[in-house]
Coordinates of C-alpha atoms and ligand atoms in Angstrom, one line a residue:
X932 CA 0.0 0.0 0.0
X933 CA 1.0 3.3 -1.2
X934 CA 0.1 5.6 2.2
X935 CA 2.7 8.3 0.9
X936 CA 1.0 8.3 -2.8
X937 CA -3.0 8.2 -0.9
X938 CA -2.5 9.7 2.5
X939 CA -6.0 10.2 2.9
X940 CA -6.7 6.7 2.0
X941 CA -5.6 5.5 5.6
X942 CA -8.0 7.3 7.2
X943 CA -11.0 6.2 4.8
X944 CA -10.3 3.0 5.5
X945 CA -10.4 3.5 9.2
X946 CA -14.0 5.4 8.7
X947 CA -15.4 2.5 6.9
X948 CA -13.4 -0.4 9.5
X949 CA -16.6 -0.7 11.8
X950 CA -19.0 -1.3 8.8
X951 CA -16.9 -3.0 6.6
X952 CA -15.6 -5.9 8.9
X953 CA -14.3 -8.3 5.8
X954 CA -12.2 -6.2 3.6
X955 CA -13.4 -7.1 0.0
X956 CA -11.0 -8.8 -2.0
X957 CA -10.6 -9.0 -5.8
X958 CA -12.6 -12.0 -6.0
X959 CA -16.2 -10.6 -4.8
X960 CA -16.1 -7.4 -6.7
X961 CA -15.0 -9.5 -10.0
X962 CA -18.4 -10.9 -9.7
X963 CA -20.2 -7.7 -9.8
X964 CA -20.7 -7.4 -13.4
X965 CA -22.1 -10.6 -14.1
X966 CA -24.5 -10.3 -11.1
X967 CA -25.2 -7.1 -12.3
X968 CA -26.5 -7.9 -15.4
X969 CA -28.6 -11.1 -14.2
X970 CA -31.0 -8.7 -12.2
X971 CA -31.0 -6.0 -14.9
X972 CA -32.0 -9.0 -17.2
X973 CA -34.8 -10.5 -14.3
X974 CA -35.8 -6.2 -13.6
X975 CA -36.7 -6.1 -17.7
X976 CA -38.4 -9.4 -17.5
X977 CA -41.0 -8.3 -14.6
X978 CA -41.4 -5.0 -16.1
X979 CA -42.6 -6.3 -19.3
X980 CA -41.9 -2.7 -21.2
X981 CA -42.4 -0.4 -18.2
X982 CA -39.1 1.3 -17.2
X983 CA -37.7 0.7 -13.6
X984 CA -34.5 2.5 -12.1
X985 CA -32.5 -0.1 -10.3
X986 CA -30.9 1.3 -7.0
X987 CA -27.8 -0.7 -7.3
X988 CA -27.3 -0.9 -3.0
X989 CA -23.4 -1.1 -2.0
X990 CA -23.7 -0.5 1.8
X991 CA -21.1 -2.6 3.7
X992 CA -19.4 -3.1 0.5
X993 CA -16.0 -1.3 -0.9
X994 CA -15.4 1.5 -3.2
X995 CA -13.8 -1.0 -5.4
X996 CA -17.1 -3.3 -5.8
X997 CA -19.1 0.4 -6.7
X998 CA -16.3 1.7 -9.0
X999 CA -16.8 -2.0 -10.6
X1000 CA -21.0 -1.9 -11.0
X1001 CA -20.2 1.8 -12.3
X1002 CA -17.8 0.5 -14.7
X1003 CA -20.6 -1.7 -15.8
X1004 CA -23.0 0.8 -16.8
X1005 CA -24.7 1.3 -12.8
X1006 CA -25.5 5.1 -12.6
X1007 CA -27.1 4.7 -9.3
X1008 CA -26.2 3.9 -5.7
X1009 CA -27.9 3.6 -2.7
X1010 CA -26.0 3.8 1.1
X1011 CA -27.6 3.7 4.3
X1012 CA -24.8 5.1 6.7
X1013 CA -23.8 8.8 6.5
X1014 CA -20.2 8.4 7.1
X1015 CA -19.9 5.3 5.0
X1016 CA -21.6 7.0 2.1
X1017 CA -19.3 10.3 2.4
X1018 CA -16.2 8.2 2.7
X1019 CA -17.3 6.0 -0.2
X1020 CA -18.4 8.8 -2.2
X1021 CA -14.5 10.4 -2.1
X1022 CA -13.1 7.1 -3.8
X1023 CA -15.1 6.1 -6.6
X1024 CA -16.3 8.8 -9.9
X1025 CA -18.5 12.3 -9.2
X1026 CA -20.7 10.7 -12.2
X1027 CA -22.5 8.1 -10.0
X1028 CA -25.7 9.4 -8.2
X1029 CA -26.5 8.7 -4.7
X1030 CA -29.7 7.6 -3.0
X1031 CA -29.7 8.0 1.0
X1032 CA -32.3 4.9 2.0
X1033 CA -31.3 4.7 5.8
X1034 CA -32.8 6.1 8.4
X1035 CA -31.7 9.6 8.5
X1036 CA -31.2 11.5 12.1
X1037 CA -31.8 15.4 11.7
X1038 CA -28.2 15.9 13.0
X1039 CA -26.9 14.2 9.8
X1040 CA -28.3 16.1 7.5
X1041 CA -26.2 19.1 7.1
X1042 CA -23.1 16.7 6.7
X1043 CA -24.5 15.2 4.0
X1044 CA -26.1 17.4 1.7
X1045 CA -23.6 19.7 2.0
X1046 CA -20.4 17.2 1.7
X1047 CA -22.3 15.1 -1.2
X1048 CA -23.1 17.3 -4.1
X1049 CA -23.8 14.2 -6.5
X1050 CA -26.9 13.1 -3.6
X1051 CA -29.3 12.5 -5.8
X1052 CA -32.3 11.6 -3.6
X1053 CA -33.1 11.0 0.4
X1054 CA -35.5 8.1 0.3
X1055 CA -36.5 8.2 3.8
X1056 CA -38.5 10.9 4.8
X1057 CA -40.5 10.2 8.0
X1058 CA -41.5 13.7 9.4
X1059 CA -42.3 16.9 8.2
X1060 CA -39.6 18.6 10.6
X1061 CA -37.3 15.9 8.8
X1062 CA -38.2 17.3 5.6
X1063 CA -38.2 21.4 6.4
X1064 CA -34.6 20.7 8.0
X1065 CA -33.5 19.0 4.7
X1066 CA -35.2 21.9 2.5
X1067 CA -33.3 24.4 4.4
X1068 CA -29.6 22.7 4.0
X1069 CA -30.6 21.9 0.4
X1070 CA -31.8 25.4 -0.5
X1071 CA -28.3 26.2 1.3
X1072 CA -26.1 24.8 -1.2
X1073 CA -28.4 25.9 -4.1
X1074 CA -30.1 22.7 -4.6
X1075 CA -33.0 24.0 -7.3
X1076 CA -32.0 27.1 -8.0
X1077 CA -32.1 28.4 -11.1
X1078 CA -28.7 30.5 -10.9
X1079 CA -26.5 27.6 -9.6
X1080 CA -28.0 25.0 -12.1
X1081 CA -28.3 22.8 -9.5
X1082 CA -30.7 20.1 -9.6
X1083 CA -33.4 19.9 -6.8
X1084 CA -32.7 17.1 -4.2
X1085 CA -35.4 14.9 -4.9
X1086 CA -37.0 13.2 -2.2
X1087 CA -39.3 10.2 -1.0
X1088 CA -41.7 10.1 2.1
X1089 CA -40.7 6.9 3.6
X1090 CA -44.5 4.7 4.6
X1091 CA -44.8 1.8 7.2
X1092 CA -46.7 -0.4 5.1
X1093 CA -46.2 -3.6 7.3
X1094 CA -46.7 -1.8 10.9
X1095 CA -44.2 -3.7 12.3
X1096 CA -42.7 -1.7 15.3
X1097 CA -38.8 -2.1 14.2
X1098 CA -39.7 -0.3 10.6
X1099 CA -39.3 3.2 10.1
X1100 CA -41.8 5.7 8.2
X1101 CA -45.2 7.2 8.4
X1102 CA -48.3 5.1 8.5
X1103 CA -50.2 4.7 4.8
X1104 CA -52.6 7.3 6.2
X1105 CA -50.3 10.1 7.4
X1106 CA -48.9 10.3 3.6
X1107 CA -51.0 12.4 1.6
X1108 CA -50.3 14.9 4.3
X1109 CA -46.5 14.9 4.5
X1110 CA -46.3 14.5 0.7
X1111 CA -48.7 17.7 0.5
X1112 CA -46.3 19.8 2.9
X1113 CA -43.3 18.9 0.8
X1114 CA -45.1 20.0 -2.5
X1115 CA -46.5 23.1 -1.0
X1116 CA -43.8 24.1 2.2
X1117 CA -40.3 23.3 1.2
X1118 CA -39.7 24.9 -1.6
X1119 CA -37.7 24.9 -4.6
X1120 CA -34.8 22.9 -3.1
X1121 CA -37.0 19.8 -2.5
X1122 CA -39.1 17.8 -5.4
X1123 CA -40.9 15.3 -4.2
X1124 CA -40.2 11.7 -6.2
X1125 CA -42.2 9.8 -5.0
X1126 CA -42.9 7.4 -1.9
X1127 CA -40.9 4.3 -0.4
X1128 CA -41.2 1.6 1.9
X1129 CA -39.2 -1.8 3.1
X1130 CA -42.5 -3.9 3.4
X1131 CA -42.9 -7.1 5.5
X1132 CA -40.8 -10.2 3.5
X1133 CA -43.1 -12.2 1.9
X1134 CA -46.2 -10.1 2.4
X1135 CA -46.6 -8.5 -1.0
X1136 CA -49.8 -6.9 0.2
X1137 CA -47.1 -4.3 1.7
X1138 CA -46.5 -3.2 -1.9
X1139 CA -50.3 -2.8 -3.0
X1140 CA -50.5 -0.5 0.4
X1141 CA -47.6 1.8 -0.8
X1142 CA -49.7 1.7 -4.2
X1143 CA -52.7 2.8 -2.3
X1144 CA -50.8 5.4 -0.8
X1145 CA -49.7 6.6 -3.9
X1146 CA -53.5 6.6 -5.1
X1147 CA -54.2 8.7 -2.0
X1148 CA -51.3 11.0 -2.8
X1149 CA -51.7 11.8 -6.3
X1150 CA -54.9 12.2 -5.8
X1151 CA -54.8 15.0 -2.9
X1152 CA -52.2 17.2 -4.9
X1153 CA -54.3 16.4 -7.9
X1154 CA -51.6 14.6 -9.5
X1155 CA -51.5 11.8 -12.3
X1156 CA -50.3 8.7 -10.7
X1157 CA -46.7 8.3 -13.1
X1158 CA -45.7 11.6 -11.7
X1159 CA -45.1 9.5 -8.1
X1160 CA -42.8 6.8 -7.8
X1161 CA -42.8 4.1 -5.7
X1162 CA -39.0 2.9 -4.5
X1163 CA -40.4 -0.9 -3.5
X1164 CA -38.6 -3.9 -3.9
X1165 CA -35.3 -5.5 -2.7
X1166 CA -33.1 -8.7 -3.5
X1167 CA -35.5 -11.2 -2.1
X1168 CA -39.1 -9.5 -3.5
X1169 CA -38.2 -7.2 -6.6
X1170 CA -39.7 -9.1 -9.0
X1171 CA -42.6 -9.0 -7.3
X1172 CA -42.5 -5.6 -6.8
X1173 CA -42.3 -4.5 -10.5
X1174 CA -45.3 -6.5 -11.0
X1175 CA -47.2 -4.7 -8.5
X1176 CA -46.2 -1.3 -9.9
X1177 CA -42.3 -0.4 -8.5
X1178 CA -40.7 2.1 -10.7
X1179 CA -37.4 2.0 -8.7
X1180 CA -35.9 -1.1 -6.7
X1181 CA -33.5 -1.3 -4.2
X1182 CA -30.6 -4.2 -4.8
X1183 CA -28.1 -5.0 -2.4
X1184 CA -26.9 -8.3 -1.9
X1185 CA -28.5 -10.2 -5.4
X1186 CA -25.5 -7.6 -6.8
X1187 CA -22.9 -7.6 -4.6
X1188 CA -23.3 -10.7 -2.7
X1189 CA -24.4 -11.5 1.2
X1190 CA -23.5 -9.0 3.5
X1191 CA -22.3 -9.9 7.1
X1192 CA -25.6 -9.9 9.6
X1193 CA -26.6 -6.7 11.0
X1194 CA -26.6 -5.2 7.3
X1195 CA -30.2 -3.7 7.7
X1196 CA -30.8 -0.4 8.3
X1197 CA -34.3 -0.6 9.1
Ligands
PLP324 C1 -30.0 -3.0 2.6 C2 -31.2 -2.4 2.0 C3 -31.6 -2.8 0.7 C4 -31.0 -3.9 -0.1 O1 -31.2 -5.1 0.5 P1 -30.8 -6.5 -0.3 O2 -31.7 -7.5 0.3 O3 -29.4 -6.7 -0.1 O4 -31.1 -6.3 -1.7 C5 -32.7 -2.1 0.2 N1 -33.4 -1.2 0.9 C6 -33.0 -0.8 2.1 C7 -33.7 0.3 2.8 C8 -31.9 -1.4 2.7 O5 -31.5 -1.0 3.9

């Protein structure tokens, strides 16, 4: 290892110690194109014609097996852990565009939308306080302003769809709401993409619910229903998912392999 040629490297690699307990070696990320390309292949099947963003999800796994998905055509990346994310972020390409899909602790949020430029979306907003704080940070930086050319941060009002009491987000009927005060309250800095939720495993009836919600969204705001996605669908259920109307799944592990236990988030 070149420390003198890298310095900061040494200190990245500390950040990401605690989260990263098996140092990824050649031989996983060498895997990540052909894994790649089996659930972009299974995603087109489900969608029969529809088009689905795939969140390719690299949390607990290195820079090297992200610079390899990007190398492979993957545009978008999903993180659940601030400081993992940021010290990711400084080692692979500015081109790839980040999705934030942990849970997100008001403290955090300055860090990150001002450290990340290339944040794309926060898929997990639960509160509308959650929400106004990000708007202010975002509008900070010149997220959606017209002079600074910088895109809005777009943003997805996270929904408990299975009610369990370890899941994070707003209940089904406390949507409409917190997706009308982000269209109407935040501002220019914030657009609002759509809605997402983890779901029970196996109980796809968590996926019509965020539907539902969508309906009760779109409908509220007086919306059409395309102009709200829904971010639903993971390794184990994202076939599923497309076929009950996902326009953006979440991958992890189907792409970059298992992850040691205690990966979740959520
Ligand atoms: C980890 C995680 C994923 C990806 O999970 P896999 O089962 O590895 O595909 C998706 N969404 C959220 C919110 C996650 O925390």
């Amino acid at each position: 290892m070149t420390f003198g040629a890298f310095p900061i490297l040494s200190t990245l690699e500390m950040v990401q110690a605690p989260l990263a307990p098996s140092v990824a070696t050649s031989a996983n990320y060498a895997a990540v194109p052909e894994a790649l390309e089996a659930v972009r292949q299974r995603i087109r099947s489900a969608a029969s014609g529809r088009t689905v963003q795939l969140v390719a999800v690299s949390k607990m796994k290195s820079a090297e097996s992200v610079q390899a998905a990007r190398d492979a055509g993957q545009a978008v990346f999903g993180e659940s852990y601030v400081q993992e994310l940021l010290a990711k972020a400084l080692q692979v390409p500015q081109d790839v565009r980040w999705h934030f899909i942990g849970r997100l602790q008001s403290n955090k949020v300055k860090t990150l939308v001002e450290s990340l430029p290339n944040l794309a979306a926060i898929e997990t907003v639960t509160s509308t306080a959650l929400a106004d704080r990000i708007a202010r940070v975002a509008a900070a930086v010149g997220r959606g302003s017209a002079s600074t050319h910088t895109p809005a941060l777009d943003v997805y009002v996270q929904v408990d769809t299975s009610g369990e009491a370890t899941k994070n987000g707003v209940k089904p009927e406390e949507t409409p709401a917190l997706a009308e005060h982000i269209v109407t309250a935040c501002g220019p800095s914030l657009r609002l993409a759509g809605l997402m939720t983890i779901g029970a495993p196996d109980d796809a009836s968590c996926f019509d619910a965020l539907v539902a919600a969508r309906d009760a969204v779109t409908q509220r705001l007086a919306l059409p229903a395309e102009r709200i996605g829904l971010s639903m669908g993971m390794s184990g259920d994202f076939e599923e998912a497309i076929r009950r109307g996902s326009t953006s799944v979440r991958v992890g592990s189907s792409i970059f392999g298992a992850r040691p236990t205690k990966g979740m988030s959520d």
